[in-house]
Amino acid sequence: MSRYNFRETEAKWQAIWAERGCDKPVEDATRDKYYVLEMFPYPSGRLHIGHARNYVIGDLIARFKKAKGFSVLHPMGWDAFGLPAENAAIQNQVHPDDWTRENIRVMRGQLQMLGLSYDWDRELATCDPDYYRHEQKMFLDFVRSGLAYRKESWVNWDPVDHTVLANEQVIDGKGWRTGAPVERRKLTQWFLKITSFADELQSALGALDRWPDRVRLMQENWIGRSVGAKVLFALDGRDEPLEVFTTRPDTLFGASFLALSPDHPLAEELAADNRDLAAFIEECRRLGTSEEAIETAEKRGLDTGLRARHPFQPDVTLPVHVANFVLMEYGSGAIFGCPAHDQRDLDFARKYGLPVTPVLWPTDATMISDQEAANWDRDVRDRFDDDPLQAPDGEGLKLHVGKAAFTDTSRAKYTYDLGSLTDGRALSVDEAKEIVIEALEQRGQGEATVRYRLRDWGVSRQRYWGCPIPVMYRVEDGAMVLVPDEDLPVELPKDVDLSQPGNPLANHPTWKHTTCPETGKPAIRETDTFDTFFESSWYFLRFCSPHAASAFDAKDTDYWMPVDQYIGGIEHAVLHLLYSRFFTRALNQSGHHVTEEPFAGLMTQGMVVHETYQDENGNWLFPEEVSETGGAFVKEPDGSPVTKGRLEKMSKSKKNVVGLETVVDAYGADTGRLVLMSDSPPERDLEWTETGLEGAWRYVNRLWRLITEPAVTLAPVGAAIPNAFSDEAAALRREVHKTILAVEQDFEGFRLNRAVARLRELTNAIAGIKGAGDGEAWAMREALEALTLMIAPVMPHFAEEAWAMLGHQSIVAETPWPAADATLAADEQITIGVQVNGKLRGTVTLPKDADQTAAEGAALAEPNVQRALDGKTVRKVIVVPNRIVNVVAA
RNA sequence: GCGGGCGUGGCGAAAUUGGUAGACGCGCCAGAUUUAGGAUCUGGUUCCGCAAGGAGUGGGGGUUCGAGUCCCUUCGCCCGCACCA
């Protein structure tokens, strides 16, 4: 019995593919193009089997599309800038560049070991000056078209390392490396104006119909469009009115205070001669904005003493507070508080004894449940003793506001108290909003407006291992000057001291000193580098023309873009995918020309998860350290108890990583690929198990034996089709052609696990063939060849070897997808279920498309059906052709 | 709190989108082969029941000739955002 020798086979075919240039795209005008791309990796060390899933999915699609006749672009590169390289440099005394390049070398080898069909001539690394010079140019273009600007903003500042930290690097309010409490600091940073595309980025999501709904939704939430109104409040004793944003202008008559963010310019101005206020603002800033701080912080505020005028009630004055729950980054950094209809405002009002004035009531008493009313009553009694407020329409309805604000705008109709603006008739929330906005506009005290949650993208990082920002600041007058295009790239210096705290480029003795190209006088370079998401926002364009002198060649991007299928993890649902969508638009607006939507199709693959174990002290253990005895888990050497944890994403810290080499050395790349493709749908998590791997290996060998030792002597290659087939041979042929059609659809629809299941079904059908006539010999060859070609996208090396064993001189990588004959695939006989009153009682086999009468007759004649009908009268028979017969009887 | 997703055998999962629930595989059981183990092959494997039969897609209700699929309700798990005015 022969065993498939993956060791020799895989290396052999990888060499042949490379030699024949199988993975180079052909830019052929007569073919449709297909650009398939997997999110490129950060070269952090070694790939494990979990990483491989992403690439194998992409490779399957690439190989399938190529076999279907597309001109396929399938490139790979390295997202090579980033902080881990600097950390490794400090820990291991190795330069970030050397560390990164060594990792790239290792990981490239690992990808090649998997037999992935990349065009390696297009490989790029973002840390290469030949790559980042182009994004420096793009940045200059952005500056020139107003899409990049400098602004002072609050950042997380690590006082020990002297560097800005990203939000993700602040853990419990402390720096992740130093453990020092993070300070908020105002720094001047570069921003990209993503907000100017907020509306477009949101509305265009609707057209991305090959993106997962959930990703579109996440982007929509992130952009956070909200429609509302800007309201101007006149302030006593000041000329400038205060601007406030609200999504509920209909509650304006319920306003009882205004609140400013501690970071609001007006608050800062007032604090200049108000020591209490200055102290309060300082305290708010210290508390920070970490999630936990927000969760536990109570609403706090301080009355500034300032008084505002209600736009419609000039005699009503509202106190202006500074409140810790108002964000400077959203809206205008100031709000009006309507405690009766907003929970936060209510909490605040209760704490500081501010009035609570309901202005809307449901008109239909039945709309408030008894329970709700009772709760309100109880709240009032328990906590506040307020008099219930009565709706103005005299229907006797009471709205009690205890500690729960009435915010339910889903109820159909309301009665509003809009002061002089209405006659007290019932209005919907939307109607009331309209009336208020109209009145505001008439008086010049506000207008309808749209605000976004999205903020401009801060791209400055005080790090070494990133792309230098190509500007300088003149020493004599501090003017910002762009580095001229012809002086690009601004290269990172190689000699850098990372052991000192602070910005390594700023610490460099000479690098930052340069000369202003306009005046010839001394200037200092910008010492910040770009956020590494900058590099990944356009790499898919560079792949189209990797060797062009400019960033990309419109001729190439016009041909290849957009990416037809992008594959990656859900963790980039917002960040990278939103930045890239912004980038293409920004490029278009700054003189480049590219497709607006970079990724036409997106698939987010699930994680590969693996078992985890922890000892008594909560330390993670390798699965090899654990043994199972009678349902209990113990640690190998000492028998101490072990807890089996949940399935977790493979990670070094949890000690549940399965190395790529471990799998490939023992079972071959193809077996590993098969497991990754067959055990779960691609978008769902996949549990990696040794038994699953062994099962896949058994299948590989079973298929190998079927091909190398077929039960029937195969017809020669290219033999003429026999005139007649036995029933068995004809049935096999039907199965083959059905499978081709189905697998094709499954691949197209990313039902990859289903496709593999169908191929196993076909394998079972082939294995069951007993006859040995000419028909069988011919049908068997047809079946084995089709199976080989169909399994090729999953197991490319195996398929090549099998194809050669079947007597072919050609190679699978250059062979088209098998042609399906739809006529052959059609069933002649169909077995359908027969129900009596909806319960299955039997089955009948009928010719395909049998007429209703025939189906009905056969169904009623079926013995089990007759038994079920015994003593009943048939009322009605429902026949769904080729599907089911249901007999209704009583 | 807001938004979204998911609950199907011992396990991973299928189900032509309202039409024979559990394909395919893992595991398990029995048998064959084998000195033995492994590998391989054959058969079985949703549950209850000797069987006939009955029950069954987290629970409850509804629509329909017919519901895993649609609607209402409820429970559980997972994910995203989170003081966003």
Coordinates of N, CA and C in Angstrom, one line a residue, chain A residues 643-805:
Chain A
T643 N -6.5 23.0 35.1 CA -7.8 23.4 34.6 C -7.7 23.5 33.1
K644 N -8.6 22.9 32.5 CA -8.7 23.0 31.0 C -9.5 24.3 30.8
G645 N -8.9 25.2 30.1 CA -9.5 26.5 29.8 C -10.3 26.5 28.6
R646 N -10.8 27.6 28.2 CA -11.6 27.7 27.0 C -10.7 27.7 25.7
L647 N -11.3 27.5 24.6 CA -10.5 27.6 23.4 C -10.1 29.1 23.1
E648 N -8.8 29.3 22.9 CA -8.4 30.6 22.7 C -7.6 30.7 21.4
K649 N -7.6 32.0 20.9 CA -6.8 32.2 19.7 C -5.3 31.9 20.1
M650 N -4.6 31.3 19.1 CA -3.3 30.8 19.4 C -2.4 32.0 19.7
S651 N -1.7 32.0 20.9 CA -0.8 33.0 21.2 C 0.3 32.4 22.1
K652 N 1.4 33.0 22.0 CA 2.6 32.5 22.7 C 2.3 32.6 24.2
S653 N 1.7 33.7 24.7 CA 1.5 33.9 26.1 C 0.6 32.8 26.7
K654 N -0.3 32.3 25.9 CA -1.2 31.2 26.4 C -0.7 29.8 26.1
K655 N 0.4 29.8 25.5 CA 1.1 28.5 25.3 C 0.3 27.5 24.5
N656 N -0.5 28.0 23.6 CA -1.3 27.1 22.8 C -1.1 27.2 21.3
V657 N 0.1 27.7 20.9 CA 0.5 27.8 19.5 C 0.9 26.5 18.9
V658 N 0.5 26.3 17.7 CA 0.9 25.1 16.9 C 1.8 25.7 15.8
G659 N 3.0 25.3 15.8 CA 3.9 25.9 14.8 C 3.6 25.4 13.4
L660 N 3.9 26.2 12.4 CA 3.7 25.8 11.0 C 4.6 24.6 10.7
E661 N 5.8 24.6 11.1 CA 6.7 23.5 10.7 C 6.3 22.2 11.4
T662 N 5.7 22.3 12.6 CA 5.3 21.1 13.3 C 4.3 20.4 12.4
V663 N 3.4 21.1 11.7 CA 2.4 20.5 10.9 C 3.0 20.1 9.6
V664 N 3.7 21.0 9.0 CA 4.2 20.7 7.6 C 5.2 19.6 7.6
D665 N 6.1 19.5 8.6 CA 7.1 18.4 8.7 C 6.4 17.1 8.9
A666 N 5.3 17.0 9.6 CA 4.7 15.8 10.0 C 3.7 15.3 8.9
Y667 N 3.0 16.2 8.3 CA 1.9 15.8 7.4 C 1.9 16.5 6.1
G668 N 2.8 17.5 5.9 CA 2.8 18.2 4.6 C 1.9 19.4 4.6
A669 N 2.3 20.4 3.7 CA 1.5 21.6 3.6 C 0.1 21.3 3.2
D670 N -0.1 20.4 2.3 CA -1.4 20.2 1.7 C -2.4 19.7 2.8
T671 N -1.9 18.8 3.6 CA -2.8 18.3 4.7 C -3.2 19.4 5.6
G672 N -2.2 20.2 6.0 CA -2.5 21.4 6.8 C -3.5 22.3 6.2
R673 N -3.3 22.5 4.9 CA -4.3 23.4 4.1 C -5.6 22.8 4.1
L674 N -5.7 21.5 3.9 CA -7.0 20.8 3.9 C -7.8 21.0 5.2
V675 N -7.1 20.9 6.3 CA -7.7 21.1 7.6 C -8.2 22.5 7.7
L676 N -7.4 23.4 7.4 CA -7.8 24.9 7.5 C -9.0 25.2 6.6
M677 N -9.2 24.5 5.5 CA -10.3 24.8 4.6 C -11.5 24.0 4.9
S678 N -11.4 22.9 5.6 CA -12.5 22.0 5.6 C -13.3 21.9 7.0
D679 N -12.6 22.3 8.1 CA -13.2 22.0 9.3 C -14.3 23.0 9.8
S680 N -14.3 24.2 9.3 CA -15.2 25.2 9.7 C -15.5 26.2 8.5
P681 N -16.6 26.9 8.5 CA -16.7 27.9 7.5 C -15.7 29.0 7.7
P682 N -15.2 29.6 6.6 CA -14.0 30.5 6.8 C -14.3 31.7 7.7
E683 N -15.5 32.2 7.8 CA -15.7 33.3 8.6 C -15.9 33.0 10.1
R684 N -16.0 31.7 10.4 CA -16.2 31.3 11.8 C -14.8 30.8 12.4
D685 N -14.8 30.8 13.7 CA -13.5 30.3 14.3 C -13.3 28.8 14.0
L686 N -12.1 28.4 13.9 CA -11.8 27.0 13.6 C -11.0 26.4 14.8
E687 N -11.5 25.3 15.3 CA -10.7 24.7 16.4 C -9.7 23.7 15.8
W688 N -8.4 24.0 16.1 CA -7.3 23.2 15.6 C -7.2 21.9 16.5
T689 N -7.3 20.7 15.9 CA -7.1 19.5 16.7 C -6.2 18.6 16.0
E690 N -5.5 17.8 16.8 CA -4.6 16.8 16.2 C -5.4 15.7 15.5
T691 N -6.6 15.4 16.1 CA -7.4 14.4 15.4 C -7.9 14.8 14.1
G692 N -8.2 16.1 14.0 CA -8.7 16.7 12.7 C -7.6 16.6 11.7
L693 N -6.4 16.9 12.1 CA -5.2 16.8 11.2 C -5.0 15.3 10.8
E694 N -5.1 14.4 11.7 CA -4.9 13.0 11.3 C -6.0 12.5 10.3
G695 N -7.2 13.0 10.6 CA -8.3 12.7 9.7 C -8.0 13.1 8.3
A696 N -7.5 14.4 8.2 CA -7.2 14.9 6.9 C -6.1 14.1 6.2
W697 N -5.1 13.7 7.0 CA -4.0 13.0 6.5 C -4.5 11.6 5.9
R698 N -5.4 11.0 6.6 CA -6.0 9.7 6.2 C -6.7 9.9 4.8
Y699 N -7.4 11.0 4.7 CA -8.1 11.3 3.4 C -7.1 11.5 2.3
V700 N -6.0 12.2 2.6 CA -5.0 12.4 1.5 C -4.5 11.1 1.0
N701 N -4.2 10.2 1.9 CA -3.7 8.9 1.5 C -4.7 8.0 0.8
R702 N -6.0 8.1 1.3 CA -7.0 7.4 0.7 C -7.2 7.8 -0.8
L703 N -7.2 9.1 -1.0 CA -7.3 9.6 -2.3 C -6.1 9.2 -3.2
W704 N -4.9 9.2 -2.6 CA -3.7 8.9 -3.3 C -3.8 7.4 -3.8
R705 N -4.3 6.5 -2.9 CA -4.4 5.1 -3.3 C -5.5 5.0 -4.4
L706 N -6.5 5.7 -4.3 CA -7.6 5.7 -5.3 C -7.1 6.0 -6.7
I707 N -6.1 7.0 -6.7 CA -5.6 7.5 -8.0 C -4.4 6.6 -8.4
T708 N -3.6 6.1 -7.5 CA -2.5 5.3 -8.0 C -2.8 3.8 -8.1
E709 N -3.8 3.4 -7.4 CA -4.2 2.0 -7.5 C -5.7 1.9 -7.8
P710 N -6.2 2.4 -8.9 CA -7.6 2.4 -9.1 C -8.2 1.0 -9.3
A711 N -9.4 0.8 -8.8 CA -10.1 -0.5 -8.9 C -10.3 -0.9 -10.3
V712 N -10.4 0.0 -11.2 CA -10.7 -0.2 -12.6 C -9.4 0.3 -13.4
T713 N -9.0 -0.5 -14.3 CA -7.9 0.0 -15.2 C -8.5 1.2 -16.0
L714 N -7.8 2.3 -15.8 CA -8.3 3.6 -16.4 C -8.2 3.5 -17.9
A715 N -9.2 4.2 -18.6 CA -9.0 4.4 -20.0 C -7.8 5.3 -20.3
P716 N -7.1 5.1 -21.4 CA -5.9 5.9 -21.7 C -6.3 7.4 -21.7
V717 N -5.3 8.2 -21.5 CA -5.5 9.7 -21.6 C -6.0 10.0 -23.0
G718 N -7.1 10.8 -23.1 CA -7.6 11.2 -24.4 C -8.4 10.1 -25.1
A719 N -8.7 9.0 -24.5 CA -9.5 8.0 -25.1 C -10.8 8.5 -25.5
A720 N -11.3 7.9 -26.7 CA -12.6 8.3 -27.2 C -13.7 7.9 -26.2
I721 N -14.8 8.7 -26.1 CA -15.9 8.4 -25.2 C -16.6 7.1 -25.7
P722 N -16.9 6.2 -24.8 CA -17.6 5.0 -25.2 C -19.1 5.4 -25.7
N723 N -19.6 4.5 -26.5 CA -21.0 4.7 -27.0 C -22.0 4.6 -25.9
A724 N -21.8 3.7 -24.9 CA -22.8 3.5 -23.9 C -22.1 3.3 -22.6
F725 N -22.8 3.6 -21.5 CA -22.3 3.4 -20.2 C -23.3 2.5 -19.4
S726 N -22.7 1.7 -18.5 CA -23.6 1.0 -17.6 C -24.3 1.9 -16.7
D727 N -25.3 1.5 -16.0 CA -26.0 2.3 -15.0 C -25.0 2.9 -14.0
E728 N -24.1 2.0 -13.5 CA -23.2 2.4 -12.5 C -22.2 3.5 -13.0
A729 N -21.7 3.3 -14.2 CA -20.8 4.3 -14.8 C -21.6 5.6 -15.1
A730 N -22.8 5.5 -15.5 CA -23.6 6.7 -15.8 C -23.9 7.5 -14.5
A731 N -24.2 6.7 -13.5 CA -24.4 7.3 -12.2 C -23.2 8.1 -11.7
L732 N -22.0 7.5 -11.9 CA -20.8 8.1 -11.5 C -20.6 9.4 -12.2
R733 N -20.8 9.3 -13.6 CA -20.7 10.6 -14.4 C -21.6 11.7 -13.9
R734 N -22.9 11.3 -13.5 CA -23.8 12.3 -13.1 C -23.3 12.9 -11.8
E735 N -22.7 12.1 -10.9 CA -22.2 12.6 -9.7 C -21.0 13.6 -9.9
V736 N -20.2 13.2 -10.9 CA -19.0 14.1 -11.2 C -19.5 15.4 -11.7
H737 N -20.4 15.4 -12.6 CA -20.8 16.7 -13.2 C -21.7 17.6 -12.2
K738 N -22.4 16.9 -11.4 CA -23.1 17.6 -10.3 C -22.1 18.3 -9.4
T739 N -21.1 17.5 -9.0 CA -20.1 18.0 -8.1 C -19.3 19.2 -8.7
I740 N -19.0 19.1 -10.0 CA -18.3 20.3 -10.6 C -19.1 21.5 -10.4
L741 N -20.4 21.4 -10.7 CA -21.2 22.6 -10.7 C -21.3 23.1 -9.2
A742 N -21.5 22.2 -8.3 CA -21.7 22.6 -6.9 C -20.5 23.2 -6.3
V743 N -19.3 22.5 -6.5 CA -18.1 23.0 -6.0 C -17.8 24.4 -6.5
E744 N -18.0 24.6 -7.8 CA -17.8 25.9 -8.3 C -18.6 27.0 -7.6
Q745 N -19.9 26.7 -7.4 CA -20.7 27.6 -6.7 C -20.2 27.8 -5.2
D746 N -19.8 26.7 -4.6 CA -19.4 26.8 -3.2 C -18.1 27.7 -3.1
F747 N -17.2 27.5 -4.0 CA -16.0 28.3 -4.0 C -16.3 29.8 -4.2
E748 N -17.2 30.0 -5.2 CA -17.6 31.4 -5.5 C -18.2 32.1 -4.2
G749 N -19.0 31.3 -3.5 CA -19.7 31.8 -2.3 C -18.9 31.6 -1.0
F750 N -17.6 31.2 -1.1 CA -16.8 31.0 0.1 C -17.3 30.0 1.0
R751 N -18.1 29.0 0.5 CA -18.5 27.9 1.3 C -17.5 26.8 1.2
L752 N -16.3 27.1 1.6 CA -15.1 26.3 1.3 C -15.2 24.9 2.0
N753 N -15.7 24.9 3.2 CA -15.9 23.7 3.9 C -16.9 22.8 3.3
R754 N -17.9 23.4 2.7 CA -19.0 22.6 2.0 C -18.4 22.0 0.7
A755 N -17.5 22.8 0.0 CA -16.9 22.3 -1.2 C -16.1 21.1 -0.9
V756 N -15.3 21.2 0.2 CA -14.5 20.0 0.5 C -15.4 18.8 0.8
A757 N -16.5 19.0 1.5 CA -17.4 17.9 1.8 C -17.9 17.3 0.6
R758 N -18.2 18.1 -0.4 CA -18.7 17.6 -1.7 C -17.6 16.7 -2.4
L759 N -16.4 17.2 -2.3 CA -15.3 16.5 -2.9 C -15.1 15.1 -2.2
R760 N -15.3 15.1 -0.9 CA -15.2 13.8 -0.2 C -16.4 12.9 -0.6
E761 N -17.5 13.5 -0.8 CA -18.7 12.7 -1.3 C -18.3 12.0 -2.6
L762 N -17.7 12.8 -3.5 CA -17.4 12.3 -4.8 C -16.3 11.2 -4.7
T763 N -15.4 11.4 -3.7 CA -14.4 10.4 -3.4 C -15.1 9.1 -3.0
N764 N -16.1 9.2 -2.2 CA -16.8 8.0 -1.7 C -17.5 7.3 -2.9
A765 N -18.0 8.1 -3.8 CA -18.7 7.6 -4.9 C -17.7 6.8 -5.8
I766 N -16.6 7.4 -6.0 CA -15.6 6.8 -6.9 C -15.1 5.5 -6.2
A767 N -14.9 5.5 -4.9 CA -14.4 4.3 -4.2 C -15.4 3.2 -4.3
G768 N -16.7 3.5 -4.5 CA -17.7 2.5 -4.5 C -17.9 1.8 -5.9
I769 N -17.2 2.2 -6.9 CA -17.4 1.6 -8.2 C -16.8 0.2 -8.3
K770 N -17.7 -0.7 -8.7 CA -17.3 -2.2 -8.8 C -17.1 -2.7 -10.2
G771 N -17.8 -2.2 -11.1 CA -17.8 -2.7 -12.5 C -16.5 -2.5 -13.1
A772 N -16.2 -3.2 -14.2 CA -14.8 -3.1 -14.8 C -14.9 -3.0 -16.3
G773 N -16.0 -2.5 -16.9 CA -16.2 -2.4 -18.3 C -15.5 -1.2 -18.9
D774 N -15.6 -1.0 -20.2 CA -15.1 0.2 -20.8 C -15.7 1.5 -20.3
G775 N -17.0 1.4 -20.1 CA -17.7 2.6 -19.5 C -17.1 3.0 -18.2
E776 N -16.9 2.0 -17.3 CA -16.4 2.3 -16.0 C -14.9 2.9 -16.1
A777 N -14.2 2.3 -17.0 CA -12.8 2.7 -17.2 C -12.7 4.2 -17.6
W778 N -13.7 4.5 -18.5 CA -13.7 5.9 -19.0 C -14.2 6.8 -18.0
A779 N -15.3 6.4 -17.3 CA -16.0 7.3 -16.3 C -15.0 7.5 -15.1
M780 N -14.3 6.4 -14.8 CA -13.4 6.5 -13.7 C -12.3 7.5 -14.0
R781 N -11.7 7.5 -15.2 CA -10.7 8.5 -15.5 C -11.3 9.9 -15.4
E782 N -12.5 10.0 -16.0 CA -13.2 11.4 -16.0 C -13.3 11.8 -14.5
A783 N -13.7 10.9 -13.7 CA -14.0 11.3 -12.3 C -12.7 11.7 -11.5
L784 N -11.7 10.8 -11.7 CA -10.4 11.1 -11.0 C -9.8 12.4 -11.5
E785 N -9.9 12.6 -12.8 CA -9.3 13.9 -13.3 C -10.0 15.1 -12.8
A786 N -11.4 15.0 -12.8 CA -12.2 16.1 -12.3 C -11.9 16.4 -10.8
L787 N -11.8 15.3 -10.1 CA -11.6 15.4 -8.6 C -10.2 16.0 -8.4
T788 N -9.2 15.6 -9.2 CA -7.9 16.2 -9.0 C -7.8 17.7 -9.3
L789 N -8.5 18.1 -10.4 CA -8.5 19.5 -10.7 C -9.3 20.3 -9.7
M790 N -10.3 19.7 -9.1 CA -11.1 20.5 -8.2 C -10.5 20.6 -6.8
I791 N -9.7 19.6 -6.5 CA -9.0 19.6 -5.1 C -7.8 20.5 -5.2
A792 N -7.3 20.8 -6.4 CA -6.1 21.5 -6.6 C -6.0 22.9 -5.8
P793 N -7.1 23.7 -5.8 CA -6.9 24.9 -5.1 C -6.7 24.7 -3.6
V794 N -7.1 23.6 -3.1 CA -6.9 23.3 -1.7 C -5.6 22.6 -1.5
M795 N -5.3 21.6 -2.3 CA -4.0 20.8 -2.1 C -3.3 20.9 -3.5
P796 N -2.6 22.0 -3.7 CA -2.0 22.1 -5.1 C -0.9 21.2 -5.4
H797 N 0.0 20.9 -4.4 CA 1.1 19.9 -4.7 C 0.6 18.5 -5.0
F798 N -0.3 18.1 -4.1 CA -0.9 16.8 -4.3 C -1.6 16.7 -5.7
A799 N -2.3 17.7 -6.0 CA -3.0 17.6 -7.3 C -2.0 17.5 -8.5
E800 N -0.9 18.2 -8.4 CA 0.1 18.1 -9.5 C 0.6 16.7 -9.6
E801 N 0.9 16.1 -8.4 CA 1.5 14.8 -8.4 C 0.5 13.7 -8.9
A802 N -0.8 13.9 -8.5 CA -1.8 13.0 -8.9 C -2.1 13.1 -10.4
W803 N -2.0 14.4 -10.9 CA -2.2 14.6 -12.4 C -1.2 13.9 -13.2
A804 N 0.1 14.0 -12.7 CA 1.2 13.3 -13.4 C 0.9 11.8 -13.3
M805 N 0.5 11.3 -12.2 CA 0.3 9.9 -12.0 C -0.8 9.4 -13.0

